[in-house]
Amino acid sequence: MEKYGDYLSKNGIRPSTPRLLIYKYLFENHNHPTADTIYMALSPSIPSLSKTTVYNTLKLFVSKGVAKSLTIEENEARYDVDTSVHGHFKCKSCGGLFDVLTSPENLNISGLDGFQIDEYQINLKGFCKVCKPN
């Protein structure tokens, strides 16, 4: 827990117990969870935890750059502590969300001559190798 506390402190976040446990959950579970998923996982061990605390903590993490908010589906925000540049693939069958490596140089996008790309999200949907129909 000390390494999580140090990391949060270095990024201007006071490492309270709920913040530490939420960050630890994100770091150890690369399933791109929703706020509700995090709340359901942590509330049995922290009875005083509220959904509001989870939402506010995630908002703080995103604002400080220690996590990203992903919107793969319009009604569903998911969170990722891997803040490196990468895309995501969501399986239409099992709902799994997988990281994919991307870079603007490898994308064949036209119409952006003279533009400066500062940020991008690549979201792909289909069937993972386990769920893919034959």
Short mmCIF file of N, CA and C in Angstrom, two decimals:
data_model
loop_
_atom_site.label_atom_id
_atom_site.label_comp_id
_atom_site.label_asym_id
_atom_site.label_seq_id
_atom_site.Cartn_x
_atom_site.Cartn_y
_atom_site.Cartn_z
N MET A 1 0.82 -1.20 0.00
CA MET A 1 0.00 0.00 0.00
C MET A 1 0.86 1.26 0.00
N GLU A 2 2.06 1.13 0.54
CA GLU A 2 2.93 2.29 0.62
C GLU A 2 3.28 2.84 -0.76
N LYS A 3 3.52 1.92 -1.73
CA LYS A 3 3.86 2.39 -3.08
C LYS A 3 2.70 3.15 -3.72
N TYR A 4 1.46 2.71 -3.45
CA TYR A 4 0.29 3.42 -3.98
C TYR A 4 0.17 4.79 -3.33
N GLY A 5 0.39 4.86 -2.02
CA GLY A 5 0.34 6.12 -1.30
C GLY A 5 1.38 7.10 -1.80
N ASP A 6 2.60 6.61 -2.01
CA ASP A 6 3.67 7.47 -2.53
C ASP A 6 3.31 8.00 -3.91
N TYR A 7 2.79 7.12 -4.76
CA TYR A 7 2.43 7.53 -6.13
C TYR A 7 1.32 8.59 -6.11
N LEU A 8 0.29 8.35 -5.30
CA LEU A 8 -0.79 9.33 -5.21
C LEU A 8 -0.28 10.66 -4.68
N SER A 9 0.53 10.62 -3.62
CA SER A 9 1.09 11.85 -3.05
C SER A 9 1.91 12.62 -4.08
N LYS A 10 2.74 11.92 -4.84
CA LYS A 10 3.57 12.57 -5.87
C LYS A 10 2.71 13.25 -6.93
N ASN A 11 1.47 12.80 -7.06
CA ASN A 11 0.57 13.37 -8.06
C ASN A 11 -0.46 14.32 -7.44
N GLY A 12 -0.18 14.78 -6.21
CA GLY A 12 -1.02 15.78 -5.58
C GLY A 12 -2.33 15.27 -5.00
N ILE A 13 -2.35 13.97 -4.67
CA ILE A 13 -3.57 13.37 -4.10
C ILE A 13 -3.27 12.88 -2.70
N ARG A 14 -4.05 13.37 -1.73
CA ARG A 14 -3.88 12.90 -0.35
C ARG A 14 -4.33 11.45 -0.29
N PRO A 15 -3.44 10.56 0.16
CA PRO A 15 -3.74 9.11 0.12
C PRO A 15 -4.58 8.63 1.30
N SER A 16 -5.87 8.97 1.29
CA SER A 16 -6.78 8.46 2.32
C SER A 16 -6.99 6.96 2.09
N THR A 17 -7.53 6.29 3.07
CA THR A 17 -7.76 4.84 2.94
C THR A 17 -8.65 4.50 1.75
N PRO A 18 -9.80 5.15 1.57
CA PRO A 18 -10.61 4.81 0.40
C PRO A 18 -9.88 5.06 -0.92
N ARG A 19 -9.14 6.16 -1.02
CA ARG A 19 -8.40 6.45 -2.25
C ARG A 19 -7.35 5.39 -2.52
N LEU A 20 -6.64 5.00 -1.47
CA LEU A 20 -5.62 3.95 -1.62
C LEU A 20 -6.24 2.65 -2.11
N LEU A 21 -7.35 2.26 -1.50
CA LEU A 21 -7.98 0.99 -1.87
C LEU A 21 -8.58 1.04 -3.27
N ILE A 22 -9.12 2.17 -3.66
CA ILE A 22 -9.66 2.30 -5.02
C ILE A 22 -8.53 2.26 -6.03
N TYR A 23 -7.44 2.97 -5.76
CA TYR A 23 -6.30 2.94 -6.69
C TYR A 23 -5.70 1.53 -6.76
N LYS A 24 -5.56 0.89 -5.61
CA LYS A 24 -5.02 -0.48 -5.57
C LYS A 24 -5.91 -1.41 -6.41
N TYR A 25 -7.22 -1.27 -6.27
CA TYR A 25 -8.14 -2.11 -7.05
C TYR A 25 -7.92 -1.88 -8.56
N LEU A 26 -7.84 -0.61 -8.96
CA LEU A 26 -7.62 -0.31 -10.38
C LEU A 26 -6.29 -0.87 -10.87
N PHE A 27 -5.26 -0.73 -10.04
CA PHE A 27 -3.92 -1.18 -10.43
C PHE A 27 -3.86 -2.70 -10.55
N GLU A 28 -4.55 -3.40 -9.66
CA GLU A 28 -4.46 -4.87 -9.63
C GLU A 28 -5.50 -5.57 -10.50
N ASN A 29 -6.51 -4.84 -10.95
CA ASN A 29 -7.58 -5.42 -11.77
C ASN A 29 -7.64 -4.69 -13.10
N HIS A 30 -7.07 -5.28 -14.11
CA HIS A 30 -7.00 -4.64 -15.42
C HIS A 30 -8.25 -4.95 -16.25
N ASN A 31 -9.41 -4.91 -15.60
CA ASN A 31 -10.66 -5.22 -16.27
C ASN A 31 -11.43 -3.96 -16.65
N HIS A 32 -10.80 -2.78 -16.53
CA HIS A 32 -11.44 -1.52 -16.89
C HIS A 32 -12.80 -1.41 -16.21
N PRO A 33 -12.82 -1.41 -14.88
CA PRO A 33 -14.10 -1.47 -14.16
C PRO A 33 -14.89 -0.17 -14.22
N THR A 34 -16.17 -0.29 -13.98
CA THR A 34 -17.03 0.88 -13.80
C THR A 34 -16.95 1.28 -12.33
N ALA A 35 -17.48 2.44 -12.00
CA ALA A 35 -17.52 2.88 -10.59
C ALA A 35 -18.34 1.89 -9.77
N ASP A 36 -19.43 1.40 -10.34
CA ASP A 36 -20.27 0.43 -9.61
C ASP A 36 -19.52 -0.87 -9.35
N THR A 37 -18.74 -1.32 -10.32
CA THR A 37 -17.95 -2.55 -10.13
C THR A 37 -16.97 -2.37 -8.98
N ILE A 38 -16.32 -1.22 -8.93
CA ILE A 38 -15.36 -0.94 -7.85
C ILE A 38 -16.09 -0.89 -6.52
N TYR A 39 -17.22 -0.20 -6.48
CA TYR A 39 -17.99 -0.10 -5.24
C TYR A 39 -18.40 -1.50 -4.75
N MET A 40 -18.92 -2.32 -5.65
CA MET A 40 -19.38 -3.67 -5.27
C MET A 40 -18.21 -4.52 -4.75
N ALA A 41 -17.03 -4.35 -5.33
CA ALA A 41 -15.87 -5.13 -4.93
C ALA A 41 -15.33 -4.69 -3.57
N LEU A 42 -15.36 -3.39 -3.30
CA LEU A 42 -14.73 -2.86 -2.08
C LEU A 42 -15.67 -2.68 -0.89
N SER A 43 -16.95 -2.51 -1.14
CA SER A 43 -17.87 -2.20 -0.03
C SER A 43 -17.95 -3.29 1.04
N PRO A 44 -17.81 -4.58 0.71
CA PRO A 44 -17.83 -5.56 1.80
C PRO A 44 -16.70 -5.37 2.82
N SER A 45 -15.54 -4.92 2.34
CA SER A 45 -14.41 -4.73 3.26
C SER A 45 -14.36 -3.32 3.84
N ILE A 46 -15.11 -2.39 3.25
CA ILE A 46 -15.18 -1.01 3.76
C ILE A 46 -16.66 -0.64 3.86
N PRO A 47 -17.33 -1.04 4.93
CA PRO A 47 -18.78 -0.78 5.05
C PRO A 47 -19.16 0.69 4.96
N SER A 48 -18.25 1.59 5.32
CA SER A 48 -18.57 3.02 5.28
C SER A 48 -18.39 3.63 3.88
N LEU A 49 -17.89 2.86 2.93
CA LEU A 49 -17.67 3.36 1.58
C LEU A 49 -19.00 3.67 0.90
N SER A 50 -19.07 4.81 0.26
CA SER A 50 -20.29 5.17 -0.48
C SER A 50 -19.97 5.23 -1.97
N LYS A 51 -21.01 5.11 -2.78
CA LYS A 51 -20.82 5.25 -4.22
C LYS A 51 -20.32 6.64 -4.56
N THR A 52 -20.78 7.63 -3.81
CA THR A 52 -20.34 9.00 -4.04
C THR A 52 -18.83 9.12 -3.86
N THR A 53 -18.30 8.47 -2.82
CA THR A 53 -16.85 8.49 -2.59
C THR A 53 -16.11 7.86 -3.76
N VAL A 54 -16.63 6.75 -4.27
CA VAL A 54 -15.99 6.09 -5.41
C VAL A 54 -16.01 7.01 -6.62
N TYR A 55 -17.17 7.58 -6.94
CA TYR A 55 -17.27 8.48 -8.09
C TYR A 55 -16.36 9.70 -7.94
N ASN A 56 -16.37 10.32 -6.76
CA ASN A 56 -15.52 11.50 -6.54
C ASN A 56 -14.04 11.16 -6.62
N THR A 57 -13.67 10.00 -6.10
CA THR A 57 -12.27 9.57 -6.14
C THR A 57 -11.84 9.33 -7.58
N LEU A 58 -12.67 8.66 -8.35
CA LEU A 58 -12.33 8.41 -9.76
C LEU A 58 -12.21 9.72 -10.53
N LYS A 59 -13.11 10.66 -10.26
CA LYS A 59 -13.04 11.97 -10.91
C LYS A 59 -11.73 12.67 -10.55
N LEU A 60 -11.32 12.58 -9.29
CA LEU A 60 -10.05 13.16 -8.85
C LEU A 60 -8.87 12.49 -9.55
N PHE A 61 -8.88 11.16 -9.62
CA PHE A 61 -7.80 10.43 -10.29
C PHE A 61 -7.66 10.86 -11.75
N VAL A 62 -8.79 11.00 -12.43
CA VAL A 62 -8.76 11.42 -13.84
C VAL A 62 -8.22 12.84 -13.95
N SER A 63 -8.67 13.74 -13.07
CA SER A 63 -8.23 15.14 -13.14
C SER A 63 -6.74 15.28 -12.86
N LYS A 64 -6.19 14.39 -12.05
CA LYS A 64 -4.76 14.44 -11.71
C LYS A 64 -3.91 13.59 -12.67
N GLY A 65 -4.56 12.91 -13.62
CA GLY A 65 -3.83 12.15 -14.63
C GLY A 65 -3.32 10.80 -14.18
N VAL A 66 -3.82 10.26 -13.07
CA VAL A 66 -3.36 8.93 -12.63
C VAL A 66 -4.29 7.82 -13.11
N ALA A 67 -5.37 8.20 -13.78
CA ALA A 67 -6.30 7.24 -14.38
C ALA A 67 -6.97 7.91 -15.57
N LYS A 68 -7.50 7.08 -16.45
CA LYS A 68 -8.26 7.56 -17.60
C LYS A 68 -9.70 7.10 -17.47
N SER A 69 -10.60 7.92 -17.95
CA SER A 69 -12.00 7.54 -18.05
C SER A 69 -12.25 7.12 -19.49
N LEU A 70 -12.84 5.96 -19.68
CA LEU A 70 -13.12 5.43 -21.01
C LEU A 70 -14.62 5.38 -21.23
N THR A 71 -15.05 5.84 -22.36
CA THR A 71 -16.46 5.73 -22.71
C THR A 71 -16.54 4.86 -23.96
N ILE A 72 -16.73 3.57 -23.74
CA ILE A 72 -16.85 2.63 -24.85
C ILE A 72 -18.31 2.55 -25.27
N GLU A 73 -19.19 2.49 -24.32
CA GLU A 73 -20.63 2.52 -24.54
C GLU A 73 -21.12 3.87 -24.00
N GLU A 74 -22.14 4.44 -24.60
CA GLU A 74 -22.60 5.77 -24.21
C GLU A 74 -23.00 5.87 -22.74
N ASN A 75 -23.54 4.83 -22.18
CA ASN A 75 -24.07 4.88 -20.81
C ASN A 75 -23.12 4.27 -19.78
N GLU A 76 -21.86 4.10 -20.13
CA GLU A 76 -20.97 3.36 -19.25
C GLU A 76 -19.56 3.95 -19.26
N ALA A 77 -19.17 4.55 -18.13
CA ALA A 77 -17.79 5.03 -17.98
C ALA A 77 -16.99 3.94 -17.29
N ARG A 78 -15.84 3.64 -17.84
CA ARG A 78 -14.92 2.67 -17.25
C ARG A 78 -13.61 3.38 -16.96
N TYR A 79 -12.79 2.76 -16.11
CA TYR A 79 -11.58 3.42 -15.65
C TYR A 79 -10.36 2.54 -15.85
N ASP A 80 -9.24 3.21 -16.14
CA ASP A 80 -8.00 2.51 -16.47
C ASP A 80 -6.84 3.29 -15.87
N VAL A 81 -5.96 2.62 -15.12
CA VAL A 81 -4.78 3.30 -14.58
C VAL A 81 -3.61 3.25 -15.55
N ASP A 82 -3.76 2.54 -16.65
CA ASP A 82 -2.74 2.56 -17.69
C ASP A 82 -2.98 3.81 -18.51
N THR A 83 -2.21 4.86 -18.22
CA THR A 83 -2.41 6.14 -18.89
C THR A 83 -1.56 6.27 -20.15
N SER A 84 -0.88 5.20 -20.55
CA SER A 84 -0.12 5.24 -21.80
C SER A 84 -1.10 5.29 -22.97
N VAL A 85 -0.60 5.66 -24.13
CA VAL A 85 -1.43 5.75 -25.32
C VAL A 85 -1.75 4.34 -25.81
N HIS A 86 -3.01 3.99 -25.77
CA HIS A 86 -3.46 2.68 -26.27
C HIS A 86 -4.95 2.73 -26.53
N GLY A 87 -5.42 1.75 -27.29
CA GLY A 87 -6.84 1.66 -27.60
C GLY A 87 -7.48 0.51 -26.84
N HIS A 88 -8.76 0.29 -27.13
CA HIS A 88 -9.51 -0.75 -26.43
C HIS A 88 -10.40 -1.51 -27.40
N PHE A 89 -10.55 -2.78 -27.13
CA PHE A 89 -11.43 -3.66 -27.89
C PHE A 89 -12.45 -4.25 -26.93
N LYS A 90 -13.75 -4.10 -27.24
CA LYS A 90 -14.80 -4.66 -26.39
C LYS A 90 -15.49 -5.79 -27.14
N CYS A 91 -15.54 -6.96 -26.47
CA CYS A 91 -16.20 -8.12 -27.05
C CYS A 91 -17.71 -7.97 -26.92
N LYS A 92 -18.42 -8.13 -28.04
CA LYS A 92 -19.87 -8.00 -28.06
C LYS A 92 -20.57 -9.19 -27.42
N SER A 93 -19.83 -10.26 -27.17
CA SER A 93 -20.44 -11.45 -26.57
C SER A 93 -20.22 -11.49 -25.06
N CYS A 94 -18.95 -11.51 -24.63
CA CYS A 94 -18.65 -11.65 -23.20
C CYS A 94 -18.53 -10.32 -22.48
N GLY A 95 -18.43 -9.22 -23.23
CA GLY A 95 -18.30 -7.90 -22.62
C GLY A 95 -16.89 -7.57 -22.17
N GLY A 96 -15.94 -8.47 -22.42
CA GLY A 96 -14.55 -8.23 -22.03
C GLY A 96 -13.99 -7.00 -22.71
N LEU A 97 -13.13 -6.29 -22.01
CA LEU A 97 -12.49 -5.09 -22.55
C LEU A 97 -11.00 -5.33 -22.53
N PHE A 98 -10.37 -5.24 -23.70
CA PHE A 98 -8.97 -5.58 -23.86
C PHE A 98 -8.18 -4.38 -24.36
N ASP A 99 -6.97 -4.20 -23.85
CA ASP A 99 -6.08 -3.15 -24.34
C ASP A 99 -5.51 -3.56 -25.69
N VAL A 100 -5.38 -2.59 -26.59
CA VAL A 100 -4.71 -2.79 -27.87
C VAL A 100 -3.73 -1.65 -28.06
N LEU A 101 -2.56 -1.96 -28.58
CA LEU A 101 -1.55 -0.94 -28.81
C LEU A 101 -1.85 -0.21 -30.10
N THR A 102 -1.80 1.11 -30.05
CA THR A 102 -2.06 1.93 -31.23
C THR A 102 -1.12 3.13 -31.21
N SER A 103 -0.97 3.72 -32.36
CA SER A 103 -0.27 5.00 -32.44
C SER A 103 -0.81 5.74 -33.66
N PRO A 104 -0.84 7.06 -33.60
CA PRO A 104 -1.36 7.82 -34.74
C PRO A 104 -0.60 7.52 -36.04
N GLU A 105 0.68 7.22 -35.91
CA GLU A 105 1.49 6.94 -37.10
C GLU A 105 1.03 5.66 -37.80
N ASN A 106 0.49 4.71 -37.06
CA ASN A 106 0.07 3.44 -37.64
C ASN A 106 -1.37 3.45 -38.13
N LEU A 107 -2.08 4.52 -37.86
CA LEU A 107 -3.47 4.62 -38.31
C LEU A 107 -3.47 5.34 -39.65
N ASN A 108 -4.17 4.81 -40.58
CA ASN A 108 -4.24 5.43 -41.90
C ASN A 108 -5.44 6.35 -41.95
N ILE A 109 -5.25 7.56 -41.43
CA ILE A 109 -6.33 8.55 -41.35
C ILE A 109 -5.99 9.70 -42.29
N SER A 110 -6.96 10.05 -43.13
CA SER A 110 -6.72 11.17 -44.05
C SER A 110 -7.55 12.37 -43.61
N GLY A 111 -7.21 13.52 -44.15
CA GLY A 111 -7.96 14.74 -43.87
C GLY A 111 -7.46 15.53 -42.68
N LEU A 112 -6.31 15.16 -42.14
CA LEU A 112 -5.78 15.86 -40.97
C LEU A 112 -4.47 16.59 -41.26
N ASP A 113 -4.17 16.82 -42.53
CA ASP A 113 -2.94 17.54 -42.87
C ASP A 113 -2.97 18.91 -42.21
N GLY A 114 -1.89 19.26 -41.52
CA GLY A 114 -1.79 20.54 -40.84
C GLY A 114 -2.40 20.56 -39.45
N PHE A 115 -3.02 19.46 -39.05
CA PHE A 115 -3.61 19.37 -37.71
C PHE A 115 -2.56 18.88 -36.72
N GLN A 116 -2.75 19.21 -35.46
CA GLN A 116 -1.90 18.67 -34.38
C GLN A 116 -2.78 17.78 -33.51
N ILE A 117 -2.43 16.51 -33.42
CA ILE A 117 -3.19 15.56 -32.60
C ILE A 117 -2.58 15.56 -31.20
N ASP A 118 -3.36 15.95 -30.20
CA ASP A 118 -2.90 15.95 -28.82
C ASP A 118 -3.42 14.76 -28.04
N GLU A 119 -4.54 14.22 -28.47
CA GLU A 119 -5.16 13.12 -27.73
C GLU A 119 -6.06 12.35 -28.69
N TYR A 120 -6.18 11.05 -28.48
CA TYR A 120 -7.11 10.28 -29.27
C TYR A 120 -7.53 9.04 -28.52
N GLN A 121 -8.69 8.51 -28.89
CA GLN A 121 -9.17 7.24 -28.34
C GLN A 121 -9.56 6.34 -29.51
N ILE A 122 -9.13 5.12 -29.46
CA ILE A 122 -9.53 4.13 -30.45
C ILE A 122 -10.31 3.06 -29.70
N ASN A 123 -11.57 2.88 -30.09
CA ASN A 123 -12.42 1.88 -29.48
C ASN A 123 -12.93 0.95 -30.57
N LEU A 124 -12.64 -0.31 -30.42
CA LEU A 124 -13.05 -1.31 -31.39
C LEU A 124 -14.05 -2.25 -30.73
N LYS A 125 -14.97 -2.77 -31.51
CA LYS A 125 -15.94 -3.73 -30.99
C LYS A 125 -16.03 -4.91 -31.96
N GLY A 126 -16.25 -6.06 -31.41
CA GLY A 126 -16.37 -7.28 -32.21
C GLY A 126 -16.44 -8.47 -31.29
N PHE A 127 -15.84 -9.57 -31.71
CA PHE A 127 -15.83 -10.78 -30.90
C PHE A 127 -14.39 -11.15 -30.59
N CYS A 128 -14.11 -11.40 -29.29
CA CYS A 128 -12.76 -11.81 -28.89
C CYS A 128 -12.47 -13.21 -29.45
N LYS A 129 -11.23 -13.64 -29.32
CA LYS A 129 -10.85 -14.93 -29.91
C LYS A 129 -11.58 -16.11 -29.26
N VAL A 130 -12.03 -15.95 -28.02
CA VAL A 130 -12.77 -17.03 -27.35
C VAL A 130 -14.22 -17.07 -27.83
N CYS A 131 -14.80 -15.91 -28.04
CA CYS A 131 -16.24 -15.82 -28.39
C CYS A 131 -16.50 -15.79 -29.90
N LYS A 132 -15.47 -15.63 -30.69
CA LYS A 132 -15.62 -15.49 -32.14
C LYS A 132 -16.40 -16.67 -32.72
N PRO A 133 -17.47 -16.39 -33.48
CA PRO A 133 -18.21 -17.47 -34.11
C PRO A 133 -17.33 -18.16 -35.17
N ASN A 134 -17.53 -19.44 -35.33
CA ASN A 134 -16.73 -20.19 -36.32
C ASN A 134 -17.06 -19.84 -37.72
#
